[in-house]
mmCIF file of C-alpha atoms in Angstrom:
data_model
loop_
_atom_site.group_PDB
_atom_site.id
_atom_site.type_symbol
_atom_site.label_atom_id
_atom_site.label_comp_id
_atom_site.label_asym_id
_atom_site.label_seq_id
_atom_site.Cartn_x
_atom_site.Cartn_y
_atom_site.Cartn_z
ATOM 1 C CA MET Z 114 -62.556 -56.181 -74.450
ATOM 2 C CA LEU Z 115 -63.371 -54.015 -77.564
ATOM 3 C CA GLU Z 116 -62.657 -57.018 -79.873
ATOM 4 C CA ASN Z 117 -65.331 -59.042 -77.916
ATOM 5 C CA LEU Z 118 -67.953 -56.283 -78.119
ATOM 6 C CA ILE Z 119 -67.377 -56.002 -81.876
ATOM 7 C CA ALA Z 120 -67.573 -59.791 -82.113
ATOM 8 C CA TYR Z 121 -70.936 -59.895 -80.350
ATOM 9 C CA ALA Z 122 -72.212 -57.125 -82.519
ATOM 10 C CA VAL Z 123 -71.100 -59.004 -85.620
ATOM 11 C CA ALA Z 124 -72.663 -62.190 -84.372
ATOM 12 C CA ILE Z 125 -76.076 -60.666 -83.532
ATOM 13 C CA PHE Z 126 -76.383 -58.119 -86.424
ATOM 14 C CA LEU Z 127 -74.641 -59.944 -89.270
ATOM 15 C CA PHE Z 128 -74.367 -63.709 -88.517
ATOM 16 C CA GLN Z 129 -77.869 -64.187 -87.004
ATOM 17 C CA PRO Z 130 -79.692 -62.613 -89.959
ATOM 18 C CA ILE Z 131 -77.590 -64.581 -92.397
ATOM 19 C CA ASN Z 132 -78.337 -67.779 -90.345
ATOM 20 C CA VAL Z 133 -82.063 -67.041 -90.361
ATOM 21 C CA LEU Z 134 -81.958 -66.430 -94.137
ATOM 22 C CA ILE Z 135 -80.118 -69.788 -94.782
ATOM 23 C CA HIS Z 136 -82.624 -71.385 -92.390
ATOM 24 C CA GLU Z 137 -85.612 -70.101 -94.284
ATOM 25 C CA TYR Z 138 -84.185 -71.003 -97.596
ATOM 26 C CA GLY Z 139 -83.883 -74.565 -96.114
ATOM 27 C CA HIS Z 140 -87.679 -74.680 -95.622
ATOM 28 C CA GLY Z 141 -88.164 -73.144 -99.098
ATOM 29 C CA PHE Z 142 -85.868 -75.691 -100.763
ATOM 30 C CA PHE Z 143 -88.107 -78.608 -99.559
ATOM 31 C CA VAL Z 144 -91.267 -76.658 -100.558
ATOM 32 C CA LYS Z 145 -89.947 -76.297 -104.037
ATOM 33 C CA ILE Z 146 -88.808 -79.870 -104.490
ATOM 34 C CA PHE Z 147 -92.186 -81.123 -103.355
ATOM 35 C CA GLY Z 148 -94.022 -79.000 -105.822
ATOM 36 C CA GLY Z 149 -94.916 -75.921 -103.703
ATOM 37 C CA ARG Z 150 -94.244 -72.275 -104.324
ATOM 38 C CA VAL Z 151 -92.367 -69.983 -102.055
ATOM 39 C CA THR Z 152 -94.253 -66.675 -101.825
ATOM 40 C CA LYS Z 153 -92.023 -64.788 -99.404
ATOM 41 C CA ILE Z 154 -89.075 -65.330 -97.165
ATOM 42 C CA GLU Z 155 -88.925 -62.904 -94.173
ATOM 43 C CA VAL Z 156 -85.928 -62.138 -92.037
ATOM 44 C CA GLY Z 157 -86.943 -60.605 -88.787
ATOM 45 C CA ILE Z 158 -90.168 -59.351 -87.274
ATOM 46 C CA GLY Z 159 -91.957 -56.104 -87.289
ATOM 47 C CA GLU Z 160 -92.508 -53.677 -90.069
ATOM 48 C CA PRO Z 161 -90.824 -54.264 -93.383
ATOM 49 C CA LEU Z 162 -87.474 -52.486 -93.809
ATOM 50 C CA PHE Z 163 -86.905 -53.360 -97.454
ATOM 51 C CA GLN Z 164 -87.512 -56.185 -99.880
ATOM 52 C CA VAL Z 165 -85.478 -57.658 -102.701
ATOM 53 C CA GLY Z 166 -87.460 -60.070 -104.915
ATOM 54 C CA HIS Z 167 -89.260 -62.569 -102.576
ATOM 55 C CA VAL Z 168 -86.962 -61.844 -99.550
ATOM 56 C CA GLN Z 169 -88.247 -59.270 -97.056
ATOM 57 C CA VAL Z 170 -86.050 -57.879 -94.307
ATOM 58 C CA ASN Z 171 -87.999 -56.438 -91.329
ATOM 59 C CA LYS Z 172 -87.045 -53.773 -88.967
ATOM 60 C CA GLN Z 173 -86.034 -56.229 -86.172
ATOM 61 C CA PHE Z 174 -83.940 -58.201 -88.700
ATOM 62 C CA PHE Z 175 -81.760 -60.179 -86.114
ATOM 63 C CA ILE Z 176 -84.364 -62.381 -84.777
ATOM 64 C CA PHE Z 177 -86.963 -64.837 -86.135
ATOM 65 C CA GLY Z 178 -87.895 -65.545 -89.680
ATOM 66 C CA MET Z 179 -90.654 -66.940 -91.882
ATOM 67 C CA CYS Z 180 -90.946 -68.915 -95.139
ATOM 68 C CA ARG Z 181 -94.376 -68.308 -96.544
ATOM 69 C CA TYR Z 182 -95.370 -70.715 -99.289
ATOM 70 C CA GLU Z 183 -98.392 -72.127 -101.123
ATOM 71 C CA GLY Z 184 -98.429 -75.980 -100.798
ATOM 72 C CA THR Z 185 -100.200 -78.553 -102.852
ATOM 73 C CA PRO Z 186 -102.766 -81.203 -101.842
ATOM 74 C CA GLU Z 187 -99.963 -83.779 -102.068
ATOM 75 C CA ILE Z 188 -97.798 -81.927 -99.598
ATOM 76 C CA SER Z 189 -100.557 -81.274 -97.114
ATOM 77 C CA LYS Z 190 -101.429 -84.973 -97.110
ATOM 78 C CA SER Z 191 -97.885 -86.266 -96.601
ATOM 79 C CA ARG Z 192 -96.331 -86.404 -93.063
ATOM 80 C CA LEU Z 193 -92.990 -87.030 -94.641
ATOM 81 C CA LYS Z 194 -93.014 -84.125 -96.990
ATOM 82 C CA LEU Z 195 -94.283 -81.805 -94.283
ATOM 83 C CA SER Z 196 -91.508 -83.076 -91.916
ATOM 84 C CA PHE Z 197 -88.814 -82.289 -94.498
ATOM 85 C CA ILE Z 198 -90.178 -78.805 -94.853
ATOM 86 C CA ALA Z 199 -90.339 -78.332 -91.201
ATOM 87 C CA ILE Z 200 -86.817 -79.614 -90.556
ATOM 88 C CA GLY Z 201 -85.349 -78.005 -93.762
ATOM 89 C CA GLY Z 202 -84.159 -74.964 -91.969
ATOM 90 C CA VAL Z 203 -82.187 -76.933 -89.317
ATOM 91 C CA LEU Z 204 -80.757 -79.122 -92.063
ATOM 92 C CA PHE Z 205 -79.404 -76.126 -94.023
ATOM 93 C CA ASN Z 206 -77.967 -74.582 -90.896
ATOM 94 C CA ALA Z 207 -76.288 -77.862 -90.053
ATOM 95 C CA VAL Z 208 -74.785 -77.982 -93.538
ATOM 96 C CA THR Z 209 -73.212 -74.567 -93.155
ATOM 97 C CA ILE Z 210 -71.642 -75.529 -89.921
ATOM 98 C CA THR Z 211 -70.318 -78.725 -91.392
ATOM 99 C CA MET Z 212 -68.901 -76.832 -94.466
ATOM 100 C CA LEU Z 213 -67.120 -74.393 -92.032
ATOM 101 C CA ILE Z 214 -65.705 -77.323 -90.018
ATOM 102 C CA LEU Z 215 -64.330 -78.832 -93.162
ATOM 103 C CA VAL Z 216 -62.746 -75.593 -94.177
ATOM 104 C CA LYS Z 217 -61.182 -75.223 -90.815
ATOM 105 C CA VAL Z 218 -59.950 -78.846 -90.850
ATOM 106 C CA TYR Z 219 -58.535 -78.896 -94.350
ATOM 107 C CA THR Z 220 -57.112 -75.420 -94.450
ATOM 108 C CA ASP Z 221 -55.186 -72.933 -92.366
ATOM 109 C CA HIS Z 222 -58.360 -70.887 -91.858
ATOM 110 C CA ASN Z 223 -58.633 -69.569 -88.349
ATOM 111 C CA HIS Z 224 -60.475 -66.477 -87.327
ATOM 112 C CA PHE Z 225 -61.685 -65.343 -83.943
ATOM 113 C CA LEU Z 226 -65.249 -64.863 -85.328
ATOM 114 C CA ASP Z 227 -65.628 -68.516 -86.224
ATOM 115 C CA GLY Z 228 -66.623 -69.447 -82.655
ATOM 116 C CA TYR Z 229 -69.322 -66.687 -82.750
ATOM 117 C CA TYR Z 230 -70.739 -68.048 -86.023
ATOM 118 C CA PHE Z 231 -70.800 -71.572 -84.494
ATOM 119 C CA GLY Z 232 -72.501 -70.167 -81.461
ATOM 120 C CA THR Z 233 -75.144 -68.207 -83.270
ATOM 121 C CA THR Z 234 -75.903 -71.185 -85.581
ATOM 122 C CA GLY Z 235 -76.026 -73.611 -82.772
ATOM 123 C CA MET Z 236 -78.482 -71.535 -80.849
ATOM 124 C CA LEU Z 237 -80.702 -71.075 -83.850
ATOM 125 C CA ILE Z 238 -80.745 -74.828 -84.482
ATOM 126 C CA LEU Z 239 -81.471 -75.456 -80.733
ATOM 127 C CA SER Z 240 -84.282 -72.790 -80.472
ATOM 128 C CA ALA Z 241 -85.811 -73.975 -83.731
ATOM 129 C CA LEU Z 242 -85.971 -77.642 -82.589
ATOM 130 C CA LEU Z 243 -87.504 -76.894 -79.130
ATOM 131 C CA PRO Z 244 -91.323 -77.551 -79.471
ATOM 132 C CA VAL Z 245 -92.607 -73.995 -78.399
ATOM 133 C CA THR Z 246 -95.047 -71.423 -79.568
ATOM 134 C CA TYR Z 247 -93.222 -68.095 -79.958
ATOM 135 C CA SER Z 248 -94.587 -64.724 -78.725
ATOM 136 C CA THR Z 249 -95.650 -64.023 -82.364
ATOM 137 C CA GLY Z 250 -98.081 -66.938 -82.159
ATOM 138 C CA PHE Z 251 -96.089 -69.032 -84.647
ATOM 139 C CA TYR Z 252 -94.771 -72.430 -83.823
ATOM 140 C CA SER Z 253 -91.181 -73.355 -83.732
ATOM 141 C CA ASP Z 254 -90.009 -76.035 -86.254
ATOM 142 C CA GLY Z 255 -89.901 -78.557 -83.442
ATOM 143 C CA LYS Z 256 -93.459 -77.905 -82.363
ATOM 144 C CA TRP Z 257 -94.528 -77.994 -86.040
ATOM 145 C CA LEU Z 258 -92.791 -81.396 -86.404
ATOM 146 C CA VAL Z 259 -94.548 -82.671 -83.260
ATOM 147 C CA ASN Z 260 -97.960 -81.523 -84.534
ATOM 148 C CA ILE Z 261 -97.284 -83.102 -87.913
ATOM 149 C CA TRP Z 262 -96.868 -86.519 -86.391
ATOM 150 C CA LYS Z 263 -99.778 -86.261 -83.827
ATOM 151 C CA LYS Z 264 -102.501 -88.827 -84.553
ATOM 152 C CA ASP Z 265 -105.221 -87.380 -86.876
ATOM 153 C CA SER Z 266 -103.149 -84.302 -87.618
ATOM 154 C CA LEU Z 267 -103.679 -84.705 -91.414
ATOM 155 C CA SER Z 268 -107.493 -85.512 -91.139
ATOM 156 C CA ALA Z 269 -109.658 -83.109 -93.115
#
């Protein structure tokens, strides 16, 4: 019982913020390779707790995140580039799960927290892909992706 409570606490307060950070770096990765500039990566919502470089951790650090960036005209006119930026977070989360699976398959690694990591990462991927508007007013990656591909979405 105590082991499960500790595991859930680790999943929520450690794995989730790490997953959000990896997710936001996924967006930032594609911003950078397409010529944009990442101005800030936020983990969590609410008032800032602390900032290291361009990464800001907010008081409610275990939910949500944001990759703020300055794009280029080439990015804003390309559905493909915008789509890679939108889906970049999910791709990075999927890569981390794949790497952990490979470690588990090819080594003797086995820890009871692995399942909690898979669970928090899977839920983040699922929640990011659902096309919804969050209570903060921001779009999920899925809704952003749908909007990118709507007819006339890139019209000026």
